[in-house]
CSV table of C-alpha atoms and ligand atoms in Angstrom, one decimal:
chain,number,residue,atom,x,y,z
A,1,MET,CA,126.5,89.7,57.2
A,2,PHE,CA,122.4,87.9,56.7
A,3,ILE,CA,121.1,88.6,59.6
A,4,PRO,CA,117.4,86.4,59.4
A,5,LYS,CA,114.0,87.7,59.8
A,6,ARG,CA,113.0,84.1,61.0
A,7,ILE,CA,114.7,81.2,61.5
A,8,ILE,CA,112.6,77.2,61.5
A,9,PHE,CA,115.0,74.4,62.8
A,10,GLU,CA,114.4,71.2,61.5
A,11,LYS,CA,112.8,68.5,62.9
A,12,ASP,CA,116.3,67.0,65.1
A,13,SER,CA,118.5,69.8,64.1
A,14,LEU,CA,119.2,71.1,67.1
A,15,GLU,CA,121.0,68.1,68.1
A,16,TYR,CA,123.7,69.5,66.5
A,17,ASP,CA,126.4,72.0,68.1
A,18,ALA,CA,126.3,74.3,64.8
A,19,ALA,CA,122.5,74.3,65.5
A,20,LYS,CA,122.7,74.7,69.2
A,21,GLU,CA,125.0,78.0,68.1
A,22,ILE,CA,122.4,79.9,66.1
A,23,LEU,CA,119.8,79.7,68.4
A,24,ASP,CA,122.3,80.8,71.4
A,25,ARG,CA,123.9,83.4,68.9
A,26,PHE,CA,120.2,84.8,67.7
A,27,GLY,CA,117.6,83.3,69.8
A,28,GLY,CA,117.6,86.5,72.5
A,29,ASN,CA,116.9,88.7,69.7
A,30,ASN,CA,113.3,89.8,70.3
A,31,ASN,CA,113.2,90.8,65.4
A,32,ILE,CA,114.0,86.8,65.2
A,33,GLU,CA,111.5,84.5,65.0
A,34,ILE,CA,112.3,81.2,66.1
A,35,VAL,CA,110.6,78.3,64.9
A,36,LYS,CA,111.6,75.0,66.1
A,37,LEU,CA,110.1,72.2,63.6
A,38,THR,CA,108.3,69.1,64.8
A,39,SER,CA,107.5,68.2,61.9
A,40,ASN,CA,109.3,69.1,58.3
A,41,LYS,CA,106.2,71.0,57.2
A,42,MET,CA,108.4,74.9,57.0
A,43,LYS,CA,106.4,76.1,54.2
A,44,GLN,CA,103.8,77.6,56.5
A,45,TYR,CA,106.0,79.2,58.8
A,46,ILE,CA,107.1,81.4,54.8
A,47,PRO,CA,104.5,83.9,54.8
A,48,GLY,CA,103.4,85.3,50.8
A,49,SER,CA,100.7,85.0,49.2
A,50,ASP,CA,102.2,85.2,45.5
A,51,LEU,CA,105.0,84.6,44.2
A,52,SER,CA,106.9,88.2,43.9
A,53,SER,CA,106.0,88.2,48.2
A,54,GLN,CA,106.8,84.5,48.7
A,55,TYR,CA,110.4,85.3,47.1
A,56,ARG,CA,110.9,88.5,48.6
A,57,GLU,CA,110.3,86.6,52.7
A,58,GLY,CA,111.8,82.7,51.6
A,59,LYS,CA,114.8,85.4,51.2
A,60,LYS,CA,114.7,86.9,54.6
A,61,THR,CA,114.3,82.9,56.3
A,62,LEU,CA,117.1,80.7,57.2
A,63,VAL,CA,116.3,77.2,57.9
A,64,VAL,CA,118.8,75.6,59.8
A,65,GLY,CA,118.1,71.0,58.6
A,66,VAL,CA,119.8,68.0,58.6
A,67,LYS,CA,121.6,67.2,55.1
A,68,ARG,CA,119.7,63.3,54.5
A,69,GLY,CA,120.3,61.5,51.3
A,70,LEU,CA,124.5,61.5,50.8
A,71,VAL,CA,124.9,61.5,47.3
A,72,PHE,CA,126.3,65.0,46.1
A,73,GLN,CA,125.7,66.1,43.2
A,74,THR,CA,128.2,66.2,39.6
A,75,CYS,CA,129.3,69.8,39.0
A,76,LYS,CA,131.0,69.8,35.5
A,77,PRO,CA,132.3,72.5,34.4
A,78,SER,CA,134.3,73.8,37.3
A,79,ALA,CA,134.4,71.2,39.9
A,80,HIS,CA,133.5,67.3,40.3
A,81,TYR,CA,131.2,67.4,42.6
A,82,GLN,CA,129.0,70.2,44.2
A,83,LEU,CA,129.1,69.7,48.2
A,84,PRO,CA,125.8,70.0,50.1
A,85,LEU,CA,126.5,72.4,53.3
A,86,ILE,CA,124.5,75.8,52.6
A,87,SER,CA,122.0,76.4,49.7
A,88,GLY,CA,119.9,79.8,48.8
A,89,CYS,CA,121.5,83.2,49.3
A,90,MET,CA,120.2,86.3,51.0
A,91,GLY,CA,121.5,88.1,47.5
A,92,GLN,CA,118.4,89.4,45.2
A,93,CYS,CA,120.4,89.5,42.0
A,94,GLU,CA,118.1,89.7,39.9
A,95,TYR,CA,119.6,87.7,37.1
A,96,CYS,CA,120.8,84.4,39.5
A,97,TYR,CA,120.4,81.3,38.9
A,98,LEU,CA,118.8,80.6,42.0
A,99,ASN,CA,116.0,82.1,40.6
A,100,THR,CA,115.3,79.1,38.9
A,101,MET,CA,117.2,77.2,40.1
A,102,LEU,CA,115.6,77.0,43.8
A,103,GLY,CA,112.1,77.8,42.2
A,104,ASP,CA,109.6,78.3,45.3
A,105,LYS,CA,112.0,77.8,47.5
A,106,PRO,CA,114.2,79.9,47.9
A,107,PHE,CA,115.4,81.0,51.3
A,108,VAL,CA,119.5,80.2,53.1
A,109,LYS,CA,119.5,76.2,54.2
A,110,ALA,CA,123.0,75.4,56.3
A,111,TYR,CA,122.5,71.8,57.1
A,112,VAL,CA,124.7,70.8,60.2
A,113,ASN,CA,125.3,67.5,59.9
A,114,THR,CA,128.9,68.0,58.8
A,115,ASP,CA,130.9,65.5,59.7
A,116,ASP,CA,128.0,63.0,57.7
A,117,ILE,CA,129.5,65.7,54.6
A,118,PHE,CA,132.6,65.3,55.0
A,119,ASN,CA,132.8,62.3,55.1
A,120,GLN,CA,130.9,61.0,52.3
A,121,ALA,CA,133.3,63.7,50.8
A,122,GLU,CA,136.6,61.3,51.3
A,123,LYS,CA,134.3,58.1,49.9
A,124,TYR,CA,134.3,60.5,46.6
A,125,ILE,CA,138.0,61.5,46.8
A,126,ASN,CA,138.5,58.0,47.5
A,127,GLU,CA,137.2,56.5,44.8
A,128,ARG,CA,138.6,58.7,42.6
A,129,LEU,CA,142.9,58.3,43.8
A,130,PRO,CA,145.0,58.9,42.3
A,131,GLU,CA,143.2,61.6,40.8
A,132,LYS,CA,142.7,65.1,42.5
A,133,THR,CA,138.5,65.8,43.5
A,134,VAL,CA,138.0,69.2,42.6
A,135,PHE,CA,134.4,69.3,45.0
A,136,GLU,CA,132.4,73.1,44.8
A,137,GLY,CA,130.6,75.1,47.6
A,138,SER,CA,128.7,77.4,46.1
A,139,ALA,CA,127.3,75.7,43.1
A,140,THR,CA,123.6,76.4,44.5
A,141,SER,CA,124.4,79.3,47.3
A,142,ASP,CA,127.4,82.5,48.1
A,143,PRO,CA,127.6,80.6,51.6
A,144,VAL,CA,129.8,83.3,52.5
A,145,PRO,CA,127.3,86.6,54.6
A,146,VAL,CA,125.7,82.9,56.6
A,147,GLU,CA,129.8,81.8,57.8
A,148,PRO,CA,129.5,84.0,60.6
A,149,TYR,CA,126.9,82.1,62.1
A,150,THR,CA,127.5,78.1,60.5
A,151,HIS,CA,131.2,77.9,60.6
A,152,SER,CA,130.4,75.5,57.4
A,153,LEU,CA,133.6,77.0,55.2
A,154,GLN,CA,136.0,77.3,57.8
A,155,LYS,CA,135.3,73.1,58.8
A,156,ALA,CA,135.7,72.9,55.1
A,157,ILE,CA,138.6,74.8,53.9
A,158,THR,CA,140.1,72.5,57.2
A,159,PHE,CA,139.5,69.5,55.9
A,160,PHE,CA,140.6,69.5,53.1
A,161,GLY,CA,143.9,71.7,54.0
A,162,LYS,CA,144.9,67.9,55.6
A,163,SER,CA,142.7,66.2,52.2
A,164,GLU,CA,146.2,65.4,49.5
A,165,LYS,CA,143.1,65.0,46.7
A,166,GLY,CA,140.4,66.6,47.9
A,167,LYS,CA,140.3,70.4,46.1
A,168,PHE,CA,137.5,73.3,47.7
A,169,ARG,CA,136.4,76.7,45.5
A,170,PHE,CA,133.8,78.7,46.0
A,171,VAL,CA,132.7,82.3,45.1
A,172,THR,CA,131.2,85.4,46.1
A,173,LYS,CA,129.5,88.7,46.4
A,174,TYR,CA,129.9,88.8,50.0
A,175,ASN,CA,133.2,90.2,52.7
A,176,ASP,CA,132.5,88.2,55.3
A,177,VAL,CA,135.7,86.1,55.0
A,178,ASP,CA,138.1,87.2,58.4
A,179,SER,CA,137.2,84.2,59.6
A,180,LEU,CA,139.0,81.9,57.4
A,181,LEU,CA,141.9,84.1,57.2
A,182,LYS,CA,144.2,82.5,59.3
A,183,LEU,CA,143.2,79.3,58.3
A,184,ASN,CA,145.8,76.0,57.9
A,185,HIS,CA,144.5,75.8,53.9
A,186,ASN,CA,147.3,74.5,52.3
A,187,GLY,CA,146.7,76.1,49.5
A,188,HIS,CA,143.6,73.6,48.8
A,189,THR,CA,141.8,75.9,48.7
A,190,GLU,CA,140.5,78.2,45.7
A,191,ILE,CA,138.5,81.2,47.1
A,192,ARG,CA,136.6,83.5,44.2
A,193,PHE,CA,135.2,86.7,43.9
A,194,SER,CA,132.0,87.6,41.8
A,195,ILE,CA,132.7,91.2,41.0
A,196,ASN,CA,130.8,93.4,38.5
A,197,THR,CA,130.6,97.4,38.1
A,198,PRO,CA,128.9,99.4,40.3
A,199,TYR,CA,126.3,100.7,37.2
A,200,VAL,CA,125.7,96.9,37.8
A,201,ILE,CA,126.1,96.3,41.1
A,202,ASP,CA,122.7,98.5,42.0
A,203,LYS,CA,120.8,97.8,39.7
A,204,TYR,CA,120.4,94.3,39.0
A,205,GLU,CA,122.7,93.2,42.0
A,206,HIS,CA,120.3,93.5,45.1
A,207,TYR,CA,121.7,92.9,49.0
A,208,THR,CA,125.2,91.8,48.0
A,209,ALA,CA,128.3,93.5,49.0
A,210,SER,CA,129.6,97.2,47.5
A,211,VAL,CA,132.7,96.3,44.6
A,212,ASP,CA,134.7,97.5,46.7
A,213,LYS,CA,133.9,96.0,49.8
A,214,ARG,CA,134.3,92.5,47.6
A,215,THR,CA,138.1,93.4,46.1
A,216,GLU,CA,138.8,94.3,50.1
A,217,ALA,CA,138.0,91.2,50.7
A,218,SER,CA,140.2,89.1,48.1
A,219,ILE,CA,142.8,90.8,48.9
A,220,LYS,CA,142.2,89.9,52.8
A,221,VAL,CA,141.8,86.4,51.3
A,222,SER,CA,144.7,86.4,48.9
A,223,GLU,CA,147.4,88.2,51.9
A,224,ALA,CA,146.6,85.0,53.8
A,225,GLY,CA,147.1,82.7,51.1
A,226,TYR,CA,145.0,81.2,48.8
A,227,PRO,CA,144.8,80.4,46.0
A,228,THR,CA,142.3,83.7,44.7
A,229,GLY,CA,140.7,84.7,41.0
A,230,TYR,CA,138.1,86.8,40.1
A,231,LEU,CA,135.0,85.8,38.0
A,232,ILE,CA,133.4,89.3,36.1
A,233,ALA,CA,129.7,87.7,35.7
A,234,PRO,CA,127.3,88.6,34.6
A,235,VAL,CA,128.7,91.1,32.1
A,236,PHE,CA,126.6,93.8,29.8
A,237,ILE,CA,126.6,95.8,27.6
A,238,TYR,CA,125.5,99.0,28.4
A,239,ASN,CA,126.4,103.1,27.0
A,240,ASN,CA,129.6,103.2,28.2
A,241,TRP,CA,130.5,99.3,29.2
A,242,ARG,CA,133.8,99.6,28.3
A,243,GLU,CA,134.6,102.9,30.6
A,244,ASP,CA,133.0,101.5,33.7
A,245,TYR,CA,134.7,97.7,32.8
A,246,HIS,CA,137.8,99.7,32.8
A,247,VAL,CA,137.4,101.9,36.0
A,248,LEU,CA,136.4,98.5,37.4
A,249,LEU,CA,139.4,96.1,36.2
A,250,GLN,CA,142.2,99.8,36.9
A,251,ASP,CA,140.4,100.2,40.2
A,252,LEU,CA,141.8,96.2,40.9
A,253,SER,CA,145.1,96.3,39.8
A,254,ASN,CA,146.0,100.0,41.9
A,255,LYS,CA,145.1,97.4,44.6
A,256,LEU,CA,146.4,94.6,44.5
A,257,LYS,CA,149.8,96.1,43.7
A,258,GLU,CA,150.1,97.7,47.4
A,259,GLY,CA,148.7,93.8,48.0
A,260,PRO,CA,149.9,90.8,47.5
A,261,LYS,CA,151.7,89.5,44.3
A,262,ALA,CA,149.8,86.1,44.6
A,263,PRO,CA,149.2,85.3,41.0
A,264,VAL,CA,144.5,85.9,40.1
A,265,SER,CA,142.9,84.1,37.6
A,266,PHE,CA,139.5,85.8,35.7
A,267,GLU,CA,136.8,84.1,34.5
A,268,ILE,CA,134.3,86.1,32.5
A,269,ILE,CA,130.5,85.7,31.4
A,270,SER,CA,128.5,87.8,29.6
A,271,HIS,CA,125.1,88.0,30.4
A,272,ARG,CA,122.1,85.1,28.6
A,273,TYR,CA,119.5,83.7,29.6
A,274,THR,CA,116.9,81.3,29.0
A,275,THR,CA,113.1,81.0,28.2
A,276,THR,CA,112.3,79.4,31.8
A,277,ALA,CA,114.2,82.7,33.2
A,278,LYS,CA,114.2,84.7,31.9
A,279,ASN,CA,109.7,84.0,32.5
A,280,ARG,CA,110.6,83.1,36.6
A,281,ILE,CA,112.2,86.6,37.2
A,282,LEU,CA,109.5,88.8,34.8
A,283,LYS,CA,107.0,87.2,38.3
A,284,VAL,CA,109.3,88.4,41.1
A,285,PHE,CA,111.1,91.2,39.8
A,286,PRO,CA,107.7,92.8,36.7
A,287,GLU,CA,109.8,95.9,36.9
A,288,SER,CA,113.1,94.5,35.8
A,289,THR,CA,115.3,96.7,33.9
A,290,LEU,CA,117.3,92.9,32.7
A,291,PRO,CA,118.5,93.4,29.0
A,292,MET,CA,115.9,90.7,27.8
A,293,ASN,CA,114.7,91.2,24.6
A,294,ASP,CA,115.2,88.1,22.7
A,295,GLU,CA,115.2,90.1,19.8
A,296,ASN,CA,118.8,91.5,20.7
A,297,ARG,CA,120.1,88.6,21.0
A,298,LYS,CA,120.7,85.0,18.6
A,299,TYR,CA,119.9,82.5,20.4
A,300,LYS,CA,123.1,79.6,20.8
A,301,TYR,CA,121.3,75.1,20.9
A,302,GLY,CA,122.4,74.2,24.7
A,303,GLN,CA,123.4,70.5,25.1
A,304,PHE,CA,120.1,69.3,26.5
A,305,GLY,CA,117.7,70.1,24.2
A,306,TYR,CA,117.3,73.5,25.8
A,307,GLY,CA,119.1,76.5,24.3
A,308,LYS,CA,119.9,79.8,26.4
A,309,TYR,CA,119.7,83.6,24.7
A,310,VAL,CA,123.1,85.0,24.3
A,311,TYR,CA,125.7,88.4,22.8
A,312,PRO,CA,125.3,88.1,18.6
A,313,LYS,CA,128.4,86.8,17.8
A,314,GLU,CA,129.5,91.0,17.0
A,315,ALA,CA,128.9,91.7,20.9
A,316,LEU,CA,130.7,89.1,22.2
A,317,ASP,CA,133.7,89.8,20.0
A,318,GLU,CA,134.0,92.7,21.5
A,319,ILE,CA,133.4,90.9,24.7
A,320,ASN,CA,136.1,88.9,24.6
A,321,GLU,CA,138.2,91.5,22.6
A,322,PHE,CA,138.1,94.5,26.0
A,323,PHE,CA,138.3,92.2,28.4
A,324,ASP,CA,141.6,90.1,27.1
A,325,LYS,CA,143.0,93.4,25.8
A,326,GLU,CA,142.9,94.9,29.3
A,327,ILE,CA,143.7,92.4,31.1
A,328,LYS,CA,146.5,91.0,29.5
A,329,GLU,CA,147.3,94.6,29.8
A,330,LEU,CA,146.3,95.2,34.2
A,331,PHE,CA,146.8,91.9,35.3
A,332,ILE,CA,150.7,90.5,34.1
A,333,ASP,CA,151.6,87.4,35.4
A,334,SER,CA,147.4,86.6,35.4
A,335,GLU,CA,145.6,84.0,33.7
A,336,ILE,CA,142.1,84.1,31.4
A,337,LYS,CA,140.7,81.3,32.2
A,338,TYR,CA,137.9,81.8,29.4
A,339,ILE,CA,135.9,84.5,28.6
A,340,ILE,CA,132.2,83.6,27.4
B,1,SF4,S1,124.8,86.3,45.3
B,1,SF4,FE1,125.3,84.8,43.8
B,1,SF4,S2,123.9,83.7,45.0
B,1,SF4,FE2,123.1,85.3,46.1
B,1,SF4,S3,121.6,86.2,44.9
B,1,SF4,FE3,123.1,86.9,43.9
B,1,SF4,S4,124.1,85.7,42.1
B,1,SF4,FE4,122.6,84.6,43.5
C-alpha cells in the first residue's frame, strides 16, 4: 500500500466523501504533510531542485483532485478507452513508460468525482451499442497500491459488474487486492499481474511488490472468479535469463495447480526503448544499468514517425520460441495472447 509523504488536496476536492475519507485516514499522522490548496498551484508544494529529486519527491506525493474535462483518451489496442480514475504510481521502475509520459508530474493522483467518471463511461458504452466497450484502468497508473483508501477499483468493478456491455481491465505489480475479492464483478473485470524474475525486479523495479506477493494476489483474484492474466514484461536477455524465466514460470505453474483451475492468459513483451525514454531515464537514474546500448539493438520504425530500439531478430526469435514452449508445456489450456 502506498503511504504518501505528503497529500495535496486540490481546490474543491474536499467536497467529495472520497477525499474526506482520505483526510480522515491520514490527517492525524504527523509523518504526513497535508496541504489543502485554495488555488490550482500545486507544484510549489513538491520539493526538488532537479529532475531526479523532483521525481523522487513527486513519487512520494498523493494529489487528490476532481476530474474536469471528461473526454476519455482512446487506448488501443488493449481497450477502447482509458478510465481516468488514478494517474501515476508509487513504483520507481527504471524502464517505466510513465517516466516520459508524465514528465515532471510523476505524483500519484486520485480523482474523487467517480460518479461523473462512471456517468461518462456509460455514455461511451451507449454510443457503441450493441458492441462491447472495454475500459483500461491502468493506462497511466498502477491503481492497486492506493486502492485500500481510494476504493476506485472497487467502485469501477461494481459499476462494470452491473453493465451489460461495459468491460474493465487493469494490470498491476502490487498485491493490495483483498478488498476486491468479494465484489459482484460478474466476470466483467480482467485483472492482470505484471511479473518478472527476482533479478529484474531487484535491479529495475524499485518499490514494487515481490514476485511472490504478486503471484499470491493473482491466485486470490483467480479464486474469486476474475478472469486473470499474466504480463511478463519487459523480458530482458541476461546471463541465465532462460533459467530464471523457467523458474518463474515453473513456480507459477505449481502454485496454480494447487489453486483454482480457471484459464489464464499470457502477454509477453521484450524490452524496448525510444531515444526520448532513454534520455529521460538517464536523467532520473544516472546510474541505471538498463541495457540501452543502441548498437546492440535493432531500430524499428513506428507508426507515428518515431521508432523503438528492440532486440535483434535472432534474440526476439529466441524469446518467442522459449516462452511459447514453456507456457504450452507448463500451462495447458492457457492462452498466449502475444509474444513480441
Ligand atoms: S509499477 Fe508499473 S506504473 Fe508503476 S513505476 Fe513500475 S512500471 Fe511504472
